[in-house]
Amino acid sequence: MKTIAVDEETWEAIKHLKAKLDAKSYTEVLKKLIEVWHSVELDLKAEKVVLDDNEADMIISLLENSDE
C-alpha cells in the first residue's frame, strides 16, 4: 500500500466525495475519479473528430449492421 500527501482542503474534499459516493475506501474514490477523468478525456477527443459525409455514412452503416 502506498501513501500520498494532500493538503487539508483536498483531504476534506476527498472525505466529502467518499461519503457522497458511498464508497467503502479512498481507493474506490480515486478509481472513480480516474474513470471519470478518462471519460472526459475521451469525450474531448471525440469532439475533435472530423469526418466528411461519405465517412460518416460508412460509419453509421457499420454501426447499424453490427447489431445483426
CSV table of N, CA, C and O in Angstrom, one decimal:
chain,number,residue,atom,x,y,z
A,1,MET,N,0.8,-1.2,0.0
A,1,MET,CA,0.0,0.0,0.0
A,1,MET,C,0.9,1.2,0.0
A,1,MET,O,1.9,1.3,0.7
A,2,LYS,N,0.5,2.2,-0.8
A,2,LYS,CA,1.2,3.5,-0.9
A,2,LYS,C,0.5,4.6,-0.1
A,2,LYS,O,-0.7,4.5,0.1
A,3,THR,N,1.2,5.6,0.3
A,3,THR,CA,0.6,6.7,0.9
A,3,THR,C,0.9,8.0,0.1
A,3,THR,O,2.0,8.1,-0.5
A,4,ILE,N,-0.1,8.9,0.0
A,4,ILE,CA,0.1,10.1,-0.7
A,4,ILE,C,-0.2,11.3,0.3
A,4,ILE,O,-1.0,11.1,1.2
A,5,ALA,N,0.5,12.4,0.1
A,5,ALA,CA,0.2,13.5,1.0
A,5,ALA,C,-0.6,14.5,0.2
A,5,ALA,O,-0.4,14.8,-1.0
A,6,VAL,N,-1.6,15.1,0.9
A,6,VAL,CA,-2.5,16.1,0.3
A,6,VAL,C,-2.7,17.2,1.4
A,6,VAL,O,-2.6,16.9,2.6
A,7,ASP,N,-3.0,18.4,0.9
A,7,ASP,CA,-3.3,19.4,1.9
A,7,ASP,C,-4.7,19.2,2.5
A,7,ASP,O,-5.5,18.4,2.1
A,8,GLU,N,-4.9,20.0,3.6
A,8,GLU,CA,-6.2,19.8,4.4
A,8,GLU,C,-7.4,20.0,3.5
A,8,GLU,O,-8.4,19.3,3.7
A,9,GLU,N,-7.4,21.0,2.7
A,9,GLU,CA,-8.6,21.3,1.8
A,9,GLU,C,-8.9,20.1,0.9
A,9,GLU,O,-10.0,19.7,0.7
A,10,THR,N,-7.8,19.5,0.3
A,10,THR,CA,-8.0,18.4,-0.6
A,10,THR,C,-8.5,17.2,0.2
A,10,THR,O,-9.4,16.4,-0.2
A,11,TRP,N,-8.0,17.0,1.4
A,11,TRP,CA,-8.4,15.9,2.3
A,11,TRP,C,-9.9,16.0,2.6
A,11,TRP,O,-10.6,15.0,2.5
A,12,GLU,N,-10.3,17.2,3.0
A,12,GLU,CA,-11.7,17.4,3.3
A,12,GLU,C,-12.6,17.1,2.0
A,12,GLU,O,-13.7,16.5,2.2
A,13,ALA,N,-12.2,17.5,0.9
A,13,ALA,CA,-12.9,17.3,-0.4
A,13,ALA,C,-13.0,15.8,-0.7
A,13,ALA,O,-14.1,15.3,-1.1
A,14,ILE,N,-11.9,15.1,-0.5
A,14,ILE,CA,-11.9,13.6,-0.7
A,14,ILE,C,-12.8,12.9,0.3
A,14,ILE,O,-13.6,12.0,-0.1
A,15,LYS,N,-12.8,13.3,1.5
A,15,LYS,CA,-13.7,12.7,2.5
A,15,LYS,C,-15.1,13.0,2.2
A,15,LYS,O,-16.0,12.1,2.3
A,16,HIS,N,-15.4,14.2,1.8
A,16,HIS,CA,-16.8,14.5,1.4
A,16,HIS,C,-17.2,13.7,0.2
A,16,HIS,O,-18.4,13.2,0.1
A,17,LEU,N,-16.4,13.6,-0.8
A,17,LEU,CA,-16.7,12.8,-2.0
A,17,LEU,C,-16.9,11.3,-1.7
A,17,LEU,O,-17.8,10.7,-2.2
A,18,LYS,N,-16.1,10.8,-0.7
A,18,LYS,CA,-16.2,9.4,-0.3
A,18,LYS,C,-17.6,9.2,0.3
A,18,LYS,O,-18.3,8.2,0.0
A,19,ALA,N,-18.0,10.1,1.1
A,19,ALA,CA,-19.4,9.9,1.7
A,19,ALA,C,-20.5,10.1,0.6
A,19,ALA,O,-21.4,9.3,0.6
A,20,LYS,N,-20.3,11.0,-0.3
A,20,LYS,CA,-21.3,11.3,-1.3
A,20,LYS,C,-21.4,10.1,-2.3
A,20,LYS,O,-22.5,9.7,-2.7
A,21,LEU,N,-20.3,9.4,-2.5
A,21,LEU,CA,-20.3,8.3,-3.4
A,21,LEU,C,-20.6,7.0,-2.7
A,21,LEU,O,-20.8,5.9,-3.3
A,22,ASP,N,-20.8,7.1,-1.4
A,22,ASP,CA,-21.0,5.9,-0.5
A,22,ASP,C,-19.9,4.8,-0.8
A,22,ASP,O,-20.2,3.6,-0.9
A,23,ALA,N,-18.7,5.3,-1.0
A,23,ALA,CA,-17.5,4.5,-1.3
A,23,ALA,C,-17.1,3.8,0.0
A,23,ALA,O,-17.1,4.4,1.1
A,24,LYS,N,-16.5,2.6,-0.1
A,24,LYS,CA,-16.0,1.9,1.0
A,24,LYS,C,-14.6,2.2,1.4
A,24,LYS,O,-14.2,2.0,2.5
A,25,SER,N,-13.9,2.8,0.4
A,25,SER,CA,-12.5,3.1,0.7
A,25,SER,C,-12.1,4.4,-0.2
A,25,SER,O,-12.8,4.7,-1.1
A,26,TYR,N,-10.9,4.9,0.2
A,26,TYR,CA,-10.4,6.0,-0.6
A,26,TYR,C,-9.9,5.5,-1.9
A,26,TYR,O,-9.9,6.3,-2.9
A,27,THR,N,-9.5,4.3,-2.0
A,27,THR,CA,-9.0,3.7,-3.3
A,27,THR,C,-10.2,3.7,-4.2
A,27,THR,O,-10.1,4.0,-5.4
A,28,GLU,N,-11.4,3.4,-3.7
A,28,GLU,CA,-12.6,3.3,-4.6
A,28,GLU,C,-12.9,4.8,-5.1
A,28,GLU,O,-13.3,4.9,-6.3
A,29,VAL,N,-12.7,5.8,-4.3
A,29,VAL,CA,-12.9,7.2,-4.7
A,29,VAL,C,-12.0,7.5,-5.8
A,29,VAL,O,-12.3,8.1,-6.8
A,30,LEU,N,-10.7,7.2,-5.6
A,30,LEU,CA,-9.7,7.5,-6.6
A,30,LEU,C,-9.9,6.8,-7.9
A,30,LEU,O,-9.8,7.4,-9.0
A,31,LYS,N,-10.3,5.6,-7.8
A,31,LYS,CA,-10.6,4.8,-9.0
A,31,LYS,C,-11.8,5.5,-9.8
A,31,LYS,O,-11.7,5.6,-11.0
A,32,LYS,N,-12.8,5.9,-9.1
A,32,LYS,CA,-13.9,6.6,-9.7
A,32,LYS,C,-13.5,7.9,-10.4
A,32,LYS,O,-13.9,8.2,-11.5
A,33,LEU,N,-12.6,8.7,-9.7
A,33,LEU,CA,-12.1,9.9,-10.2
A,33,LEU,C,-11.3,9.7,-11.5
A,33,LEU,O,-11.5,10.4,-12.5
A,34,ILE,N,-10.5,8.6,-11.5
A,34,ILE,CA,-9.7,8.3,-12.7
A,34,ILE,C,-10.6,7.9,-13.8
A,34,ILE,O,-10.4,8.3,-15.0
A,35,GLU,N,-11.6,7.1,-13.5
A,35,GLU,CA,-12.6,6.6,-14.5
A,35,GLU,C,-13.3,7.8,-15.2
A,35,GLU,O,-13.4,7.9,-16.4
A,36,VAL,N,-13.7,8.7,-14.3
A,36,VAL,CA,-14.4,9.9,-14.9
A,36,VAL,C,-13.5,10.8,-15.7
A,36,VAL,O,-13.8,11.3,-16.8
A,37,TRP,N,-12.2,10.9,-15.2
A,37,TRP,CA,-11.2,11.7,-16.0
A,37,TRP,C,-11.0,11.1,-17.4
A,37,TRP,O,-11.0,11.8,-18.4
A,38,HIS,N,-10.9,9.7,-17.4
A,38,HIS,CA,-10.7,9.1,-18.7
A,38,HIS,C,-11.9,9.3,-19.6
A,38,HIS,O,-11.8,9.5,-20.8
A,39,SER,N,-13.1,9.3,-19.1
A,39,SER,CA,-14.3,9.5,-19.8
A,39,SER,C,-14.4,10.9,-20.4
A,39,SER,O,-14.7,11.1,-21.6
A,40,VAL,N,-14.0,11.9,-19.6
A,40,VAL,CA,-14.0,13.3,-20.0
A,40,VAL,C,-13.0,13.5,-21.1
A,40,VAL,O,-13.2,14.1,-22.1
A,41,GLU,N,-11.8,12.9,-21.0
A,41,GLU,CA,-10.7,13.0,-22.0
A,41,GLU,C,-11.2,12.4,-23.3
A,41,GLU,O,-11.0,12.9,-24.4
A,42,LEU,N,-11.9,11.2,-23.2
A,42,LEU,CA,-12.4,10.6,-24.4
A,42,LEU,C,-13.5,11.5,-25.1
A,42,LEU,O,-13.5,11.7,-26.3
A,43,ASP,N,-14.4,12.1,-24.3
A,43,ASP,CA,-15.4,13.0,-24.9
A,43,ASP,C,-14.7,14.2,-25.6
A,43,ASP,O,-15.1,14.6,-26.7
A,44,LEU,N,-13.7,14.7,-25.0
A,44,LEU,CA,-13.0,15.9,-25.6
A,44,LEU,C,-12.3,15.5,-26.9
A,44,LEU,O,-12.4,16.2,-27.8
A,45,LYS,N,-11.7,14.3,-26.9
A,45,LYS,CA,-11.1,13.8,-28.2
A,45,LYS,C,-12.1,13.5,-29.2
A,45,LYS,O,-11.9,13.8,-30.4
A,46,ALA,N,-13.3,13.0,-28.8
A,46,ALA,CA,-14.3,12.7,-29.8
A,46,ALA,C,-14.9,13.9,-30.4
A,46,ALA,O,-15.3,13.9,-31.6
A,47,GLU,N,-14.9,15.0,-29.6
A,47,GLU,CA,-15.4,16.3,-30.2
A,47,GLU,C,-14.6,16.8,-31.3
A,47,GLU,O,-15.0,17.6,-32.2
A,48,LYS,N,-13.3,16.4,-31.3
A,48,LYS,CA,-12.4,16.9,-32.3
A,48,LYS,C,-12.3,16.1,-33.6
A,48,LYS,O,-11.7,16.4,-34.6
A,49,VAL,N,-13.1,14.9,-33.6
A,49,VAL,CA,-13.1,14.1,-34.8
A,49,VAL,C,-13.9,14.7,-35.9
A,49,VAL,O,-15.0,15.2,-35.7
A,50,VAL,N,-13.3,14.8,-37.1
A,50,VAL,CA,-14.0,15.4,-38.2
A,50,VAL,C,-14.0,14.4,-39.3
A,50,VAL,O,-13.1,13.8,-39.7
A,51,LEU,N,-15.3,14.2,-39.8
A,51,LEU,CA,-15.5,13.2,-40.9
A,51,LEU,C,-16.2,13.9,-42.1
A,51,LEU,O,-17.1,14.8,-41.8
A,52,ASP,N,-15.9,13.5,-43.3
A,52,ASP,CA,-16.7,14.0,-44.4
A,52,ASP,C,-18.0,13.2,-44.4
A,52,ASP,O,-18.2,12.2,-43.7
A,53,ASP,N,-18.9,13.6,-45.3
A,53,ASP,CA,-20.2,12.9,-45.4
A,53,ASP,C,-20.1,11.4,-45.7
A,53,ASP,O,-20.8,10.6,-45.1
A,54,ASN,N,-19.2,11.1,-46.6
A,54,ASN,CA,-19.1,9.7,-47.0
A,54,ASN,C,-18.6,8.8,-45.9
A,54,ASN,O,-19.0,7.7,-45.6
A,55,GLU,N,-17.6,9.4,-45.1
A,55,GLU,CA,-17.0,8.6,-44.0
A,55,GLU,C,-18.1,8.5,-42.9
A,55,GLU,O,-18.2,7.4,-42.3
A,56,ALA,N,-18.8,9.5,-42.7
A,56,ALA,CA,-19.9,9.4,-41.7
A,56,ALA,C,-21.0,8.4,-42.0
A,56,ALA,O,-21.4,7.6,-41.2
A,57,ASP,N,-21.4,8.4,-43.3
A,57,ASP,CA,-22.4,7.4,-43.8
A,57,ASP,C,-21.9,6.0,-43.6
A,57,ASP,O,-22.6,5.1,-43.2
A,58,MET,N,-20.6,5.8,-43.9
A,58,MET,CA,-20.0,4.5,-43.8
A,58,MET,C,-20.0,4.0,-42.3
A,58,MET,O,-20.3,2.9,-42.0
A,59,ILE,N,-19.6,4.9,-41.4
A,59,ILE,CA,-19.6,4.5,-40.0
A,59,ILE,C,-21.0,4.2,-39.5
A,59,ILE,O,-21.2,3.3,-38.8
A,60,ILE,N,-21.9,5.0,-39.9
A,60,ILE,CA,-23.3,4.8,-39.5
A,60,ILE,C,-23.8,3.4,-40.0
A,60,ILE,O,-24.4,2.7,-39.2
A,61,SER,N,-23.5,3.1,-41.2
A,61,SER,CA,-23.9,1.9,-41.8
A,61,SER,C,-23.2,0.7,-41.0
A,61,SER,O,-23.9,-0.3,-40.7
A,62,LEU,N,-21.9,0.8,-40.7
A,62,LEU,CA,-21.2,-0.2,-40.0
A,62,LEU,C,-21.9,-0.4,-38.6
A,62,LEU,O,-22.0,-1.5,-38.1
A,63,LEU,N,-22.2,0.7,-37.9
A,63,LEU,CA,-22.8,0.6,-36.6
A,63,LEU,C,-24.2,-0.1,-36.7
A,63,LEU,O,-24.6,-0.9,-35.8
A,64,GLU,N,-25.0,0.3,-37.7
A,64,GLU,CA,-26.3,-0.3,-37.8
A,64,GLU,C,-26.2,-1.8,-38.1
A,64,GLU,O,-27.0,-2.6,-37.6
A,65,ASN,N,-25.2,-2.2,-38.9
A,65,ASN,CA,-25.1,-3.6,-39.3
A,65,ASN,C,-24.4,-4.4,-38.2
A,65,ASN,O,-24.5,-5.6,-38.2
A,66,SER,N,-23.8,-3.8,-37.2
A,66,SER,CA,-23.1,-4.5,-36.2
A,66,SER,C,-24.1,-5.2,-35.2
A,66,SER,O,-23.7,-6.1,-34.5
A,67,ASP,N,-25.3,-4.7,-35.2
A,67,ASP,CA,-26.3,-5.3,-34.3
A,67,ASP,C,-26.9,-6.6,-34.9
A,67,ASP,O,-27.5,-7.4,-34.2
A,68,GLU,N,-26.6,-6.9,-36.1
A,68,GLU,CA,-27.2,-8.1,-36.8
A,68,GLU,C,-26.5,-9.3,-36.4
A,68,GLU,O,-25.4,-9.5,-36.1
